[in-house]
Amino acid sequence: KNQRETFRILKKELQNQGNAIDALYMAAKEKTAYSKQLKSDRKLKTGKWYRRTQNRVILYLGKVSNSHGESWTKGVGFTLGVGLLFFYLSLINTEKYYFTLNPNDYSWAAFTEGFNYYFEFLLPTHKFDYLDDLRPEALFKFWDFTGRIFVSFGIYQTVVAFRKYHIK
């Protein structure tokens, strides 16, 4: 808790001096310290577990998606990675594509066709019917919608990290 308070004081002082870049670095350190504090508090307290868990999830997503606003490349990687994961989960819920570990079932033509759909999937405003010709099954819309949420989050985190040098 003392470490988090130290980072908060340093961040505030750097902001007062107009040093936005180093203040952002201290803000990231403060969030990391808070995440560690939440983890250790779990062992001490049994109450308010839901709020503590929510905060830990938010801090974790902020860390992996853009290092708490410090890395736009992590934001791009996060967006492409979660986009690929949810695109794959939605794609295998169509009649044409399926999950297999058999290398004899792999097809370069199927991969290139699916990859073309991937870039359309990365647009959070894409239509649900963009894969209607593949006859989607029951879970398709669930994975598609969940993917939209995470891709949108990744795009937002990328923009936030790009703004780190924005002077107020």
Tab-separated table of C-alpha atoms in Angstrom:
chain	number	residue	atom	x	y	z
A	1	LYS	CA	0.000	0.000	0.000
A	2	ASN	CA	2.906	2.342	0.771
A	3	GLN	CA	4.464	1.622	-2.614
A	4	ARG	CA	1.208	2.506	-4.367
A	5	GLU	CA	0.955	5.735	-2.400
A	6	THR	CA	4.552	6.627	-3.329
A	7	PHE	CA	3.813	6.138	-7.026
A	8	ARG	CA	0.637	8.222	-6.681
A	9	ILE	CA	2.541	11.100	-5.073
A	10	LEU	CA	5.289	10.954	-7.706
A	11	LYS	CA	2.680	10.851	-10.486
A	12	LYS	CA	0.865	13.886	-9.082
A	13	GLU	CA	4.121	15.834	-8.708
A	14	LEU	CA	5.167	15.025	-12.281
A	15	GLN	CA	1.745	16.115	-13.550
A	16	ASN	CA	2.075	19.393	-11.655
A	17	GLN	CA	5.446	19.942	-13.359
A	18	GLY	CA	3.878	19.276	-16.765
A	19	ASN	CA	5.887	16.078	-17.274
A	20	ALA	CA	3.078	13.979	-18.770
A	21	ILE	CA	5.307	11.174	-20.085
A	22	ASP	CA	6.964	10.330	-16.768
A	23	ALA	CA	3.633	10.841	-14.991
A	24	LEU	CA	2.136	8.158	-17.233
A	25	TYR	CA	4.991	5.826	-16.310
A	26	MET	CA	4.287	6.421	-12.601
A	27	ALA	CA	0.558	5.886	-13.200
A	28	ALA	CA	1.345	2.483	-14.723
A	29	LYS	CA	3.530	1.637	-11.718
A	30	GLU	CA	0.735	2.739	-9.394
A	31	LYS	CA	-1.741	0.434	-11.153
A	32	THR	CA	0.680	-2.485	-10.980
A	33	ALA	CA	1.172	-1.870	-7.254
A	34	TYR	CA	-2.606	-1.715	-6.781
A	35	SER	CA	-2.988	-5.012	-8.602
A	36	LYS	CA	-0.464	-6.603	-6.239
A	37	GLN	CA	-2.289	-5.066	-3.279
A	38	LEU	CA	-5.594	-6.563	-4.451
A	39	LYS	CA	-3.929	-9.940	-4.777
A	40	SER	CA	-2.538	-9.816	-1.237
A	41	ASP	CA	-5.812	-8.433	0.185
A	42	ARG	CA	-7.520	-11.564	-1.068
A	43	LYS	CA	-5.692	-13.535	1.598
A	44	LEU	CA	-6.623	-11.105	4.348
A	45	LYS	CA	-10.297	-10.309	3.743
A	46	THR	CA	-13.247	-12.425	2.754
A	47	GLY	CA	-15.706	-9.583	2.087
A	48	LYS	CA	-16.054	-7.506	-1.077
A	49	TRP	CA	-14.550	-10.297	-3.197
A	50	TYR	CA	-16.716	-9.376	-6.183
A	51	ARG	CA	-15.467	-5.774	-6.382
A	52	ARG	CA	-11.873	-6.896	-5.838
A	53	THR	CA	-12.213	-9.464	-8.631
A	54	GLN	CA	-13.681	-6.867	-11.001
A	55	ASN	CA	-10.792	-4.501	-10.304
A	56	ARG	CA	-8.231	-7.263	-10.837
A	57	VAL	CA	-9.807	-8.203	-14.196
A	58	ILE	CA	-9.823	-4.567	-15.337
A	59	LEU	CA	-6.213	-4.054	-14.259
A	60	TYR	CA	-5.164	-7.304	-15.944
A	61	LEU	CA	-6.832	-6.332	-19.222
A	62	GLY	CA	-5.204	-2.896	-19.039
A	63	LYS	CA	-1.800	-4.497	-18.509
A	64	VAL	CA	-2.029	-7.046	-21.333
A	65	SER	CA	-3.761	-4.747	-23.811
A	66	ASN	CA	-1.488	-1.696	-23.688
A	67	SER	CA	0.658	-1.760	-20.504
A	68	HIS	CA	-1.676	0.720	-18.799
A	69	GLY	CA	-1.532	3.209	-21.658
A	70	GLU	CA	2.184	2.947	-22.434
A	71	SER	CA	2.368	0.657	-25.487
A	72	TRP	CA	0.343	1.130	-28.662
A	73	THR	CA	2.069	-1.919	-30.225
A	74	LYS	CA	0.663	-4.075	-27.436
A	75	GLY	CA	-2.751	-2.604	-28.239
A	76	VAL	CA	-2.446	-3.588	-31.897
A	77	GLY	CA	-1.198	-7.058	-30.956
A	78	PHE	CA	-4.009	-7.504	-28.438
A	79	THR	CA	-6.613	-6.442	-31.005
A	80	LEU	CA	-5.277	-8.774	-33.695
A	81	GLY	CA	-4.846	-11.655	-31.226
A	82	VAL	CA	-8.268	-11.542	-29.584
A	83	GLY	CA	-9.777	-10.825	-32.996
A	84	LEU	CA	-8.199	-13.982	-34.366
A	85	LEU	CA	-9.307	-16.038	-31.365
A	86	PHE	CA	-12.953	-14.953	-31.515
A	87	PHE	CA	-13.019	-15.037	-35.314
A	88	TYR	CA	-11.812	-18.638	-35.201
A	89	LEU	CA	-14.396	-19.557	-32.553
A	90	SER	CA	-17.174	-18.015	-34.634
A	91	LEU	CA	-15.873	-19.500	-37.901
A	92	ILE	CA	-15.822	-23.078	-36.599
A	93	ASN	CA	-19.485	-22.611	-35.716
A	94	THR	CA	-20.448	-22.607	-39.398
A	95	GLU	CA	-21.313	-25.636	-41.520
A	96	LYS	CA	-18.303	-25.168	-43.817
A	97	TYR	CA	-15.506	-24.928	-41.211
A	98	TYR	CA	-14.747	-27.171	-38.258
A	99	PHE	CA	-12.028	-27.767	-35.677
A	100	THR	CA	-9.547	-30.526	-36.447
A	101	LEU	CA	-6.083	-31.603	-35.401
A	102	ASN	CA	-5.624	-33.782	-38.487
A	103	PRO	CA	-3.093	-32.089	-40.815
A	104	ASN	CA	-4.590	-33.902	-43.820
A	105	ASP	CA	-7.787	-31.865	-43.396
A	106	TYR	CA	-6.001	-28.514	-43.761
A	107	SER	CA	-6.554	-26.624	-46.994
A	108	TRP	CA	-4.694	-23.540	-48.209
A	109	ALA	CA	-7.755	-22.368	-50.167
A	110	ALA	CA	-9.965	-22.631	-47.076
A	111	PHE	CA	-7.365	-20.728	-45.061
A	112	THR	CA	-7.152	-17.849	-47.554
A	113	GLU	CA	-10.936	-17.635	-47.837
A	114	GLY	CA	-11.291	-17.582	-44.053
A	115	PHE	CA	-8.488	-15.038	-43.727
A	116	ASN	CA	-10.364	-12.644	-46.020
A	117	TYR	CA	-13.322	-12.823	-43.645
A	118	TYR	CA	-10.975	-12.099	-40.705
A	119	PHE	CA	-10.353	-8.521	-41.811
A	120	GLU	CA	-14.077	-7.918	-42.080
A	121	PHE	CA	-14.486	-9.394	-38.589
A	122	LEU	CA	-11.994	-6.845	-37.210
A	123	LEU	CA	-14.450	-4.044	-37.990
A	124	PRO	CA	-16.633	-3.817	-34.870
A	125	THR	CA	-19.516	-2.543	-37.005
A	126	HIS	CA	-19.579	-5.504	-39.403
A	127	LYS	CA	-22.940	-7.091	-40.141
A	128	PHE	CA	-24.029	-10.385	-38.595
A	129	ASP	CA	-24.842	-11.756	-42.042
A	130	TYR	CA	-21.337	-11.412	-43.508
A	131	LEU	CA	-20.916	-15.189	-43.221
A	132	ASP	CA	-24.473	-16.225	-44.141
A	133	ASP	CA	-23.215	-18.143	-47.179
A	134	LEU	CA	-21.322	-20.426	-44.731
A	135	ARG	CA	-24.583	-21.177	-42.867
A	136	PRO	CA	-23.729	-20.195	-39.262
A	137	GLU	CA	-24.791	-22.458	-36.428
A	138	ALA	CA	-26.113	-21.693	-32.943
A	139	LEU	CA	-22.983	-20.381	-31.184
A	140	PHE	CA	-21.810	-18.265	-34.111
A	141	LYS	CA	-23.621	-15.103	-32.997
A	142	PHE	CA	-22.415	-15.504	-29.405
A	143	TRP	CA	-18.743	-15.675	-30.431
A	144	ASP	CA	-19.227	-12.937	-33.014
A	145	PHE	CA	-20.781	-10.569	-30.462
A	146	THR	CA	-18.191	-11.372	-27.775
A	147	GLY	CA	-15.458	-10.820	-30.347
A	148	ARG	CA	-16.881	-7.401	-31.205
A	149	ILE	CA	-16.612	-6.387	-27.566
A	150	PHE	CA	-12.975	-7.446	-27.237
A	151	VAL	CA	-11.928	-6.068	-30.641
A	152	SER	CA	-13.564	-2.736	-29.775
A	153	PHE	CA	-11.768	-2.745	-26.439
A	154	GLY	CA	-8.458	-3.452	-28.190
A	155	ILE	CA	-8.994	-0.607	-30.654
A	156	TYR	CA	-9.835	1.731	-27.789
A	157	GLN	CA	-6.722	0.672	-25.859
A	158	THR	CA	-4.579	1.284	-28.954
A	159	VAL	CA	-5.974	4.805	-29.307
A	160	VAL	CA	-5.432	5.472	-25.588
A	161	ALA	CA	-1.789	4.442	-25.864
A	162	PHE	CA	-1.320	6.657	-28.933
A	163	ARG	CA	-2.568	9.598	-26.894
A	164	LYS	CA	0.124	9.213	-24.247
A	165	TYR	CA	2.086	12.160	-25.635
A	166	HIS	CA	-0.987	14.362	-25.862
A	167	ILE	CA	-0.395	17.501	-23.815
A	168	LYS	CA	-3.410	18.767	-21.903
